[in-house]
């Protein structure tokens, strides 16, 4: 069973010597914006873990292979190294996102990226704390995180946000195809055998369907402050 294999491959959960905020949720739920704002508010470092999967997906595409090819995907993950460059603008393209959600189902890819993510969580550059956002941060990568958040929003709302964002970046896109793409990625991320997207035990559930970014941030802070022991 792939999930069990991955659990065995993992080193023990890190000892949480610095506070970690784990944020999970589906594509375009608002978790990235929330993660960035929480990191800024607390002076923590932020890792958008989706970029790691996108980097693997893009490397597979650049090598002319199929992201569903497990051998090509695991070779690309191993070649990523300890400090991958996550600044390539092509990582933001939907081609990278779709490839990412395919390579993300490969156990060897997840095992390779797990080490990178745990290293970051245990040793963030600031030394103050870390915010990681993704799909399995609270369930697998940092199950002992000080605060775990699971962010959701209706798929139509997420598709509309994504569609507007793409239009704002100058892309001509059809809303229905954005919606269809999100549904397919949701299905792949939540139905895969290994580390599927789901709320972690003890996670706060935040539904951002009808909240703007400021309200969502305020709500998240009200939940996170008490558990970080920084209230008042
Ligand atoms: O968050 P994102 O859209 O950039 O993520 C791209 C893909 O990477 C997503 O479809 C699933 C995968 N992913 C994952 O499996 N686990 C993570 N922690 C982060 C992303």
Coordinates of C-alpha atoms and ligand atoms in Angstrom, one line a residue:
X1 CA 0.0 0.0 0.0
X2 CA 1.7 3.2 -1.2
X3 CA 0.7 5.3 1.8
X4 CA 2.4 2.9 4.2
X5 CA 5.5 2.7 2.1
X6 CA 5.8 6.5 2.2
X7 CA 5.3 6.6 6.0
X8 CA 8.2 4.1 6.3
X9 CA 10.4 6.1 4.0
X10 CA 9.9 9.2 6.1
X11 CA 12.3 10.1 8.8
X12 CA 10.6 10.8 12.1
X13 CA 8.5 13.9 12.3
X14 CA 10.8 16.7 13.2
X15 CA 10.9 18.0 16.8
X16 CA 9.3 21.3 16.1
X17 CA 12.0 23.4 17.8
X18 CA 10.6 26.4 15.9
X19 CA 6.9 27.0 15.5
X20 CA 5.3 25.8 12.3
X21 CA 2.0 26.7 10.7
X22 CA 0.7 24.1 8.4
X23 CA -1.8 25.1 5.8
X24 CA -3.5 22.7 3.4
X25 CA -6.3 23.1 0.9
X26 CA -7.2 22.7 -2.8
X27 CA -6.0 24.8 -5.7
X28 CA -7.1 28.5 -5.6
X29 CA -8.6 28.2 -2.2
X30 CA -6.7 31.2 -0.9
X31 CA -4.2 29.2 1.1
X32 CA -1.2 30.7 -0.6
X33 CA -2.2 34.3 0.1
X34 CA -3.0 33.4 3.7
X35 CA 0.3 31.6 4.1
X36 CA 2.2 34.6 2.8
X37 CA 0.3 37.0 5.1
X38 CA 0.7 34.8 8.2
X39 CA 4.5 34.5 7.5
X40 CA 4.8 38.3 7.2
X41 CA 2.8 38.9 10.4
X42 CA 4.9 36.6 12.5
X43 CA 8.3 37.1 10.8
X44 CA 8.3 33.4 9.7
X45 CA 9.6 32.0 6.5
X46 CA 7.1 30.7 3.9
X47 CA 7.5 27.6 1.7
X48 CA 4.9 27.2 -1.0
X49 CA 5.3 23.4 -1.3
X50 CA 3.3 23.3 -4.6
X51 CA 6.3 24.9 -6.2
X52 CA 8.4 21.9 -5.5
X53 CA 5.9 19.6 -7.2
X54 CA 5.7 22.1 -10.1
X55 CA 9.5 22.1 -10.4
X56 CA 9.5 18.3 -10.7
X57 CA 6.6 18.4 -13.2
X58 CA 8.3 21.1 -15.3
X59 CA 11.6 19.2 -15.3
X60 CA 9.8 16.1 -16.6
X61 CA 8.1 18.1 -19.4
X62 CA 11.4 19.9 -20.2
X63 CA 13.0 16.4 -20.6
X64 CA 10.3 15.4 -23.1
X65 CA 8.8 12.8 -20.8
X66 CA 5.2 12.2 -19.6
X67 CA 4.5 13.4 -16.0
X68 CA 2.6 10.1 -15.5
X69 CA 5.9 8.2 -16.1
X70 CA 6.9 7.3 -12.6
X71 CA 10.5 6.7 -13.5
X72 CA 11.0 10.0 -15.2
X73 CA 9.2 11.8 -12.3
X74 CA 11.3 10.2 -9.6
X75 CA 14.5 10.9 -11.5
X76 CA 13.5 14.5 -11.8
X77 CA 12.7 14.7 -8.1
X78 CA 16.1 13.2 -7.2
X79 CA 17.8 15.7 -9.5
X80 CA 16.2 18.7 -7.8
X81 CA 18.9 18.9 -5.2
X82 CA 18.8 20.4 -1.7
X83 CA 18.1 24.0 -2.6
X84 CA 16.0 24.0 -5.8
X85 CA 15.5 27.3 -7.7
X86 CA 11.8 28.1 -7.4
X87 CA 12.0 31.4 -9.1
X88 CA 11.3 30.2 -12.7
X89 CA 8.2 32.1 -13.8
X90 CA 7.2 29.0 -15.8
X91 CA 6.4 27.3 -12.5
X92 CA 3.3 29.5 -12.3
X93 CA 1.9 28.3 -15.6
X94 CA -1.0 25.8 -15.6
X95 CA 1.0 23.4 -17.7
X96 CA 3.4 23.1 -14.7
X97 CA 0.4 22.8 -12.3
X98 CA -1.2 20.0 -14.2
X99 CA 2.2 18.1 -14.5
X100 CA 2.7 18.7 -10.8
X101 CA -0.6 17.1 -9.8
X102 CA 0.5 14.0 -11.9
X103 CA 4.0 13.6 -10.5
X104 CA 2.6 14.2 -7.0
X105 CA 1.0 10.8 -7.1
X106 CA 4.4 9.0 -7.4
X107 CA 5.6 7.8 -4.0
X108 CA 9.3 8.3 -4.8
X109 CA 8.6 11.9 -5.7
X110 CA 6.8 12.5 -2.4
X111 CA 9.6 10.9 -0.4
X112 CA 12.3 13.1 -2.1
X113 CA 10.3 16.3 -1.5
X114 CA 9.4 15.3 2.0
X115 CA 13.0 15.7 3.1
X116 CA 13.3 19.1 1.6
X117 CA 10.1 20.2 3.3
X118 CA 11.0 18.9 6.7
X119 CA 14.4 20.4 6.5
X120 CA 12.9 23.8 5.7
X121 CA 10.3 23.4 8.6
X122 CA 13.0 22.5 11.1
X123 CA 15.6 25.1 9.9
X124 CA 13.8 28.1 8.3
X125 CA 16.3 30.8 7.2
X126 CA 15.0 33.3 9.8
X127 CA 15.2 30.8 12.6
X128 CA 11.9 32.3 13.9
X129 CA 9.3 29.9 12.5
X130 CA 7.9 28.5 9.2
X131 CA 4.7 28.5 7.3
X132 CA 4.3 25.7 4.8
X133 CA 1.3 25.4 2.5
X134 CA 0.3 22.5 0.3
X135 CA -1.9 19.4 0.4
X136 CA -0.3 17.1 3.0
X137 CA 1.5 19.5 5.4
X138 CA -0.7 18.9 8.4
X139 CA -1.2 15.2 7.7
X140 CA 2.3 14.0 6.6
X141 CA 5.0 16.7 6.4
X142 CA 4.5 18.4 9.8
X143 CA 1.8 16.5 11.8
X144 CA 3.1 18.1 15.0
X145 CA 2.8 21.7 13.6
X146 CA 1.8 24.3 16.3
X147 CA -1.2 25.3 14.1
X148 CA -2.9 23.4 11.3
X149 CA -5.3 25.1 9.0
X150 CA -7.4 23.5 6.3
X151 CA -8.7 26.0 3.8
X152 CA -11.6 25.3 1.5
X153 CA -13.9 27.3 -0.9
X154 CA -16.6 26.2 -3.4
X155 CA -15.1 25.1 -6.6
X156 CA -17.0 27.6 -8.6
X157 CA -15.7 30.4 -6.4
X158 CA -12.2 29.1 -6.8
X159 CA -12.6 28.8 -10.6
X160 CA -13.8 32.4 -10.8
X161 CA -10.9 33.7 -8.8
X162 CA -8.4 31.7 -10.9
X163 CA -10.1 32.8 -14.1
X164 CA -9.9 36.5 -13.1
X165 CA -6.3 36.0 -12.0
X166 CA -5.3 34.5 -15.4
X167 CA -7.2 37.3 -17.2
X168 CA -5.3 39.8 -15.1
X169 CA -2.1 38.3 -16.2
X170 CA -3.1 38.7 -19.9
X171 CA -4.2 35.2 -20.7
X172 CA -7.4 34.6 -22.7
X173 CA -9.1 31.8 -20.9
X174 CA -12.6 30.2 -20.9
X175 CA -14.2 30.0 -17.5
X176 CA -15.6 26.5 -18.1
X177 CA -12.1 25.2 -19.0
X178 CA -10.7 26.7 -15.8
X179 CA -13.5 25.1 -13.8
X180 CA -13.0 21.8 -15.5
X181 CA -9.2 21.9 -14.9
X182 CA -9.8 22.6 -11.2
X183 CA -12.2 19.7 -10.8
X184 CA -9.8 17.4 -12.4
X185 CA -6.9 18.5 -10.2
X186 CA -9.1 18.3 -7.1
X187 CA -10.0 14.7 -8.0
X188 CA -6.4 13.8 -8.6
X189 CA -5.2 15.5 -5.4
X190 CA -7.9 14.1 -3.1
X191 CA -8.3 10.6 -4.5
X192 CA -4.7 9.5 -4.9
X193 CA -3.5 6.6 -2.8
X194 CA -0.6 8.5 -1.2
X195 CA -0.9 11.5 1.0
X196 CA -4.3 12.6 -0.4
X197 CA -5.7 16.1 0.3
X198 CA -7.7 15.9 3.5
X199 CA -7.9 17.8 6.8
X200 CA -5.3 16.8 9.4
X201 CA -6.4 15.7 12.8
X202 CA -6.8 18.8 14.9
X203 CA -6.9 21.2 11.9
X204 CA -9.0 24.3 12.0
X205 CA -11.4 24.3 9.0
X206 CA -11.7 27.6 7.2
X207 CA -14.3 28.0 4.5
X208 CA -13.2 31.0 2.4
X209 CA -16.1 30.8 -0.1
X210 CA -17.6 34.1 1.0
X211 CA -14.6 35.8 2.7
X212 CA -12.4 38.3 1.1
X213 CA -8.6 38.1 1.7
X214 CA -8.7 40.5 4.6
X215 CA -11.5 38.8 6.4
X216 CA -10.0 35.4 5.8
X217 CA -6.7 36.6 7.3
X218 CA -8.4 38.1 10.3
X219 CA -10.3 34.9 10.9
X220 CA -7.1 32.8 10.6
X221 CA -5.2 35.1 13.0
X222 CA -7.9 34.7 15.6
X223 CA -7.4 30.9 15.4
X224 CA -3.7 30.8 15.2
X225 CA -2.7 33.4 17.8
X226 CA -4.0 31.5 20.8
X227 CA -2.2 28.2 19.8
X228 CA 1.0 30.0 19.0
X229 CA 0.9 31.4 22.6
X230 CA 1.2 35.0 21.3
X231 CA -2.3 36.3 22.1
X232 CA -2.5 39.6 23.9
Ligands
LIG1 O1 -0.5 24.3 -4.7 P1 -0.2 24.1 -6.2 O2 -1.4 24.2 -7.1 O3 0.9 24.9 -6.7 O4 0.2 22.5 -6.3 C1 0.4 21.9 -7.5 C2 0.2 20.4 -7.4 O5 1.2 19.9 -6.5 C3 -1.1 20.0 -6.8 O6 -2.1 19.7 -7.8 C4 -0.8 18.8 -6.0 C5 0.7 18.8 -5.7 N1 1.0 19.1 -4.3 C6 1.0 18.0 -3.5 O7 0.7 16.9 -3.9 N2 1.4 18.2 -2.2 C7 1.8 19.4 -1.7 N3 2.2 19.5 -0.4 C8 1.8 20.5 -2.6 C9 1.4 20.3 -3.9

